[in-house]
Amino acid sequence: MDLTITIVDGKIETTIFEKAQNLYLYIPPHSSHPRGVLTGLICGQVLRFCRLCSKRSDTNKKIQEFAKGLMDRGHT
């Protein structure tokens, strides 16, 4: 399970749990993978963030972290 589940004011809140050791080594932009693989990775991760984070602020934070990870790997 990759969720952190908490109860705040009697309501369940969820956000994505990620290990501190995660290196975020996404597919490099000039790899031999078909273009659709990268497109699928991006769409899949964003959809995952939207589904698993109960608060919009958590979703936005995870998307920004994901985008930074892609840029750190050389994506524009």
Tab-separated table of N, CA and C in Angstrom:
chain	number	residue	atom	x	y	z
A	1	MET	N	0.855	-1.168	0.000
A	1	MET	CA	0.000	0.000	0.000
A	1	MET	C	0.903	1.234	0.000
A	2	ASP	N	0.550	2.190	-0.767
A	2	ASP	CA	1.361	3.409	-0.867
A	2	ASP	C	0.590	4.635	-0.403
A	3	LEU	N	-0.196	4.453	0.649
A	3	LEU	CA	-1.014	5.545	1.169
A	3	LEU	C	-0.675	5.851	2.616
A	4	THR	N	-0.809	7.115	2.964
A	4	THR	CA	-0.830	7.526	4.354
A	4	THR	C	-2.278	7.892	4.641
A	5	ILE	N	-2.857	7.204	5.612
A	5	ILE	CA	-4.266	7.413	5.940
A	5	ILE	C	-4.352	8.007	7.340
A	6	THR	N	-5.044	9.123	7.448
A	6	THR	CA	-5.228	9.775	8.742
A	6	THR	C	-6.697	10.124	8.937
A	7	ILE	N	-7.072	10.298	10.175
A	7	ILE	CA	-8.425	10.742	10.501
A	7	ILE	C	-8.312	12.127	11.112
A	8	VAL	N	-8.943	13.114	10.457
A	8	VAL	CA	-8.914	14.499	10.907
A	8	VAL	C	-10.360	14.964	11.075
A	9	ASP	N	-10.690	15.390	12.273
A	9	ASP	CA	-12.054	15.847	12.574
A	9	ASP	C	-13.103	14.824	12.164
A	10	GLY	N	-12.796	13.553	12.390
A	10	GLY	CA	-13.752	12.489	12.090
A	10	GLY	C	-13.844	12.109	10.624
A	11	LYS	N	-12.976	12.658	9.786
A	11	LYS	CA	-12.996	12.337	8.350
A	11	LYS	C	-11.675	11.671	7.966
A	12	ILE	N	-11.760	10.721	7.059
A	12	ILE	CA	-10.568	10.032	6.574
A	12	ILE	C	-9.904	10.882	5.502
A	13	GLU	N	-8.595	11.098	5.649
A	13	GLU	CA	-7.811	11.806	4.640
A	13	GLU	C	-6.697	10.894	4.161
A	14	THR	N	-6.435	10.930	2.868
A	14	THR	CA	-5.392	10.082	2.298
A	14	THR	C	-4.420	10.926	1.477
A	15	THR	N	-3.181	10.481	1.485
A	15	THR	CA	-2.166	11.061	0.614
A	15	THR	C	-1.187	9.954	0.261
A	16	ILE	N	-0.375	10.169	-0.732
A	16	ILE	CA	0.550	9.146	-1.205
A	16	ILE	C	1.780	9.107	-0.305
A	17	PHE	N	2.173	7.902	0.078
A	17	PHE	CA	3.381	7.686	0.863
A	17	PHE	C	4.519	7.336	-0.090
A	18	GLU	N	5.659	7.988	0.092
A	18	GLU	CA	6.840	7.678	-0.702
A	18	GLU	C	8.030	7.532	0.231
A	19	LYS	N	8.830	6.509	0.011
A	19	LYS	CA	10.013	6.292	0.844
A	19	LYS	C	11.019	7.414	0.632
A	20	ALA	N	11.737	7.746	1.680
A	20	ALA	CA	12.764	8.792	1.594
A	20	ALA	C	13.884	8.390	0.638
A	21	GLN	N	14.115	7.090	0.474
A	21	GLN	CA	15.183	6.599	-0.392
A	21	GLN	C	14.796	6.563	-1.867
A	22	ASN	N	13.566	6.898	-2.204
A	22	ASN	CA	13.128	6.867	-3.599
A	22	ASN	C	13.965	7.848	-4.419
A	23	LEU	N	14.574	7.366	-5.497
A	23	LEU	CA	15.460	8.197	-6.316
A	23	LEU	C	14.746	8.862	-7.493
A	24	TYR	N	13.512	8.489	-7.760
A	24	TYR	CA	12.720	9.093	-8.838
A	24	TYR	C	13.471	9.050	-10.178
A	25	LEU	N	13.980	7.889	-10.529
A	25	LEU	CA	14.726	7.728	-11.778
A	25	LEU	C	13.764	7.361	-12.908
A	26	TYR	N	13.054	8.369	-13.383
A	26	TYR	CA	12.088	8.162	-14.460
A	26	TYR	C	12.816	7.953	-15.789
A	27	ILE	N	12.072	7.489	-16.780
A	27	ILE	CA	12.639	7.232	-18.108
A	27	ILE	C	13.277	8.513	-18.654
A	28	PRO	N	14.550	8.439	-19.095
A	28	PRO	CA	15.183	9.630	-19.668
A	28	PRO	C	14.509	10.029	-20.981
A	29	PRO	N	14.568	11.304	-21.357
A	29	PRO	CA	13.849	11.772	-22.543
A	29	PRO	C	14.358	11.179	-23.858
A	30	HIS	N	15.604	10.751	-23.900
A	30	HIS	CA	16.153	10.238	-25.153
A	30	HIS	C	16.338	8.724	-25.124
A	31	SER	N	15.525	8.041	-24.335
A	31	SER	CA	15.608	6.588	-24.275
A	31	SER	C	14.994	5.989	-25.540
A	32	SER	N	15.174	4.711	-25.693
A	32	SER	CA	14.646	4.013	-26.879
A	32	SER	C	13.197	3.573	-26.703
A	33	HIS	N	12.584	3.944	-25.600
A	33	HIS	CA	11.186	3.571	-25.381
A	33	HIS	C	10.289	4.297	-26.384
A	34	PRO	N	9.210	3.641	-26.824
A	34	PRO	CA	8.248	4.340	-27.679
A	34	PRO	C	7.681	5.559	-26.943
A	35	ARG	N	7.360	6.601	-27.673
A	35	ARG	CA	6.870	7.855	-27.086
A	35	ARG	C	5.644	7.626	-26.203
A	36	GLY	N	4.823	6.665	-26.567
A	36	GLY	CA	3.610	6.377	-25.801
A	36	GLY	C	3.884	5.900	-24.392
A	37	VAL	N	5.065	5.303	-24.176
A	37	VAL	CA	5.414	4.839	-22.832
A	37	VAL	C	5.562	6.035	-21.896
A	38	LEU	N	6.246	7.067	-22.350
A	38	LEU	CA	6.414	8.268	-21.533
A	38	LEU	C	5.072	8.971	-21.321
A	39	THR	N	4.284	9.062	-22.367
A	39	THR	CA	2.957	9.670	-22.250
A	39	THR	C	2.111	8.897	-21.236
A	40	GLY	N	2.167	7.580	-21.311
A	40	GLY	CA	1.420	6.745	-20.374
A	40	GLY	C	1.903	6.900	-18.947
A	41	LEU	N	3.217	7.033	-18.770
A	41	LEU	CA	3.785	7.241	-17.444
A	41	LEU	C	3.252	8.533	-16.839
A	42	ILE	N	3.287	9.597	-17.608
A	42	ILE	CA	2.835	10.899	-17.107
A	42	ILE	C	1.343	10.874	-16.796
A	43	CYS	N	0.553	10.409	-17.742
A	43	CYS	CA	-0.908	10.365	-17.522
A	43	CYS	C	-1.261	9.454	-16.353
A	44	GLY	N	-0.598	8.306	-16.265
A	44	GLY	CA	-0.870	7.357	-15.192
A	44	GLY	C	-0.529	7.911	-13.820
A	45	GLN	N	0.613	8.571	-13.713
A	45	GLN	CA	1.011	9.133	-12.423
A	45	GLN	C	0.073	10.261	-11.993
A	46	VAL	N	-0.260	11.153	-12.916
A	46	VAL	CA	-1.164	12.261	-12.573
A	46	VAL	C	-2.533	11.718	-12.158
A	47	LEU	N	-3.031	10.725	-12.872
A	47	LEU	CA	-4.312	10.106	-12.519
A	47	LEU	C	-4.221	9.449	-11.138
A	48	ARG	N	-3.119	8.781	-10.875
A	48	ARG	CA	-2.897	8.155	-9.567
A	48	ARG	C	-2.921	9.198	-8.453
A	49	PHE	N	-2.247	10.325	-8.663
A	49	PHE	CA	-2.249	11.390	-7.656
A	49	PHE	C	-3.668	11.893	-7.401
A	50	CYS	N	-4.413	12.098	-8.466
A	50	CYS	CA	-5.782	12.617	-8.339
A	50	CYS	C	-6.688	11.641	-7.605
A	51	ARG	N	-6.505	10.357	-7.841
A	51	ARG	CA	-7.363	9.362	-7.212
A	51	ARG	C	-7.013	9.107	-5.753
A	52	LEU	N	-5.727	9.155	-5.414
A	52	LEU	CA	-5.319	8.735	-4.085
A	52	LEU	C	-5.202	9.862	-3.064
A	53	CYS	N	-5.047	11.086	-3.499
A	53	CYS	CA	-4.950	12.214	-2.550
A	53	CYS	C	-6.336	12.802	-2.323
A	54	SER	N	-6.742	12.853	-1.063
A	54	SER	CA	-8.082	13.361	-0.787
A	54	SER	C	-8.143	14.885	-0.786
A	55	LYS	N	-7.005	15.544	-0.587
A	55	LYS	CA	-6.990	17.011	-0.591
A	55	LYS	C	-6.325	17.518	-1.871
A	56	ARG	N	-6.912	18.526	-2.470
A	56	ARG	CA	-6.397	19.110	-3.711
A	56	ARG	C	-4.970	19.625	-3.532
A	57	SER	N	-4.673	20.176	-2.359
A	57	SER	CA	-3.323	20.701	-2.116
A	57	SER	C	-2.280	19.583	-2.159
A	58	ASP	N	-2.623	18.402	-1.640
A	58	ASP	CA	-1.704	17.258	-1.715
A	58	ASP	C	-1.512	16.806	-3.159
A	59	THR	N	-2.604	16.788	-3.914
A	59	THR	CA	-2.532	16.400	-5.323
A	59	THR	C	-1.606	17.343	-6.076
A	60	ASN	N	-1.796	18.642	-5.897
A	60	ASN	CA	-0.966	19.628	-6.592
A	60	ASN	C	0.501	19.503	-6.200
A	61	LYS	N	0.758	19.257	-4.925
A	61	LYS	CA	2.129	19.105	-4.444
A	61	LYS	C	2.795	17.892	-5.094
A	62	LYS	N	2.089	16.773	-5.168
A	62	LYS	CA	2.642	15.558	-5.772
A	62	LYS	C	2.895	15.755	-7.268
A	63	ILE	N	1.992	16.448	-7.951
A	63	ILE	CA	2.181	16.714	-9.383
A	63	ILE	C	3.407	17.603	-9.587
A	64	GLN	N	3.589	18.611	-8.741
A	64	GLN	CA	4.763	19.482	-8.854
A	64	GLN	C	6.049	18.707	-8.588
A	65	GLU	N	6.042	17.824	-7.598
A	65	GLU	CA	7.220	17.002	-7.308
A	65	GLU	C	7.528	16.065	-8.474
A	66	PHE	N	6.484	15.503	-9.066
A	66	PHE	CA	6.647	14.619	-10.220
A	66	PHE	C	7.240	15.385	-11.403
A	67	ALA	N	6.722	16.579	-11.662
A	67	ALA	CA	7.240	17.403	-12.766
A	67	ALA	C	8.703	17.759	-12.529
A	68	LYS	N	9.056	18.073	-11.290
A	68	LYS	CA	10.461	18.380	-10.972
A	68	LYS	C	11.339	17.159	-11.221
A	69	GLY	N	10.853	15.988	-10.824
A	69	GLY	CA	11.608	14.754	-11.055
A	69	GLY	C	11.847	14.501	-12.539
A	70	LEU	N	10.839	14.772	-13.365
A	70	LEU	CA	11.004	14.610	-14.818
A	70	LEU	C	12.001	15.631	-15.361
A	71	MET	N	11.917	16.867	-14.908
A	71	MET	CA	12.848	17.906	-15.374
A	71	MET	C	14.273	17.594	-14.926
A	72	ASP	N	14.423	17.054	-13.718
A	72	ASP	CA	15.756	16.678	-13.249
A	72	ASP	C	16.369	15.588	-14.114
A	73	ARG	N	15.514	14.790	-14.767
A	73	ARG	CA	15.992	13.734	-15.655
A	73	ARG	C	16.205	14.226	-17.080
A	74	GLY	N	15.914	15.515	-17.343
A	74	GLY	CA	16.194	16.087	-18.655
A	74	GLY	C	14.978	16.365	-19.515
A	75	HIS	N	13.791	16.146	-18.992
A	75	HIS	CA	12.579	16.439	-19.761
A	75	HIS	C	12.308	17.942	-19.744
A	76	THR	N	11.676	18.431	-20.782
A	76	THR	CA	11.336	19.853	-20.857
A	76	THR	C	9.846	20.065	-20.881
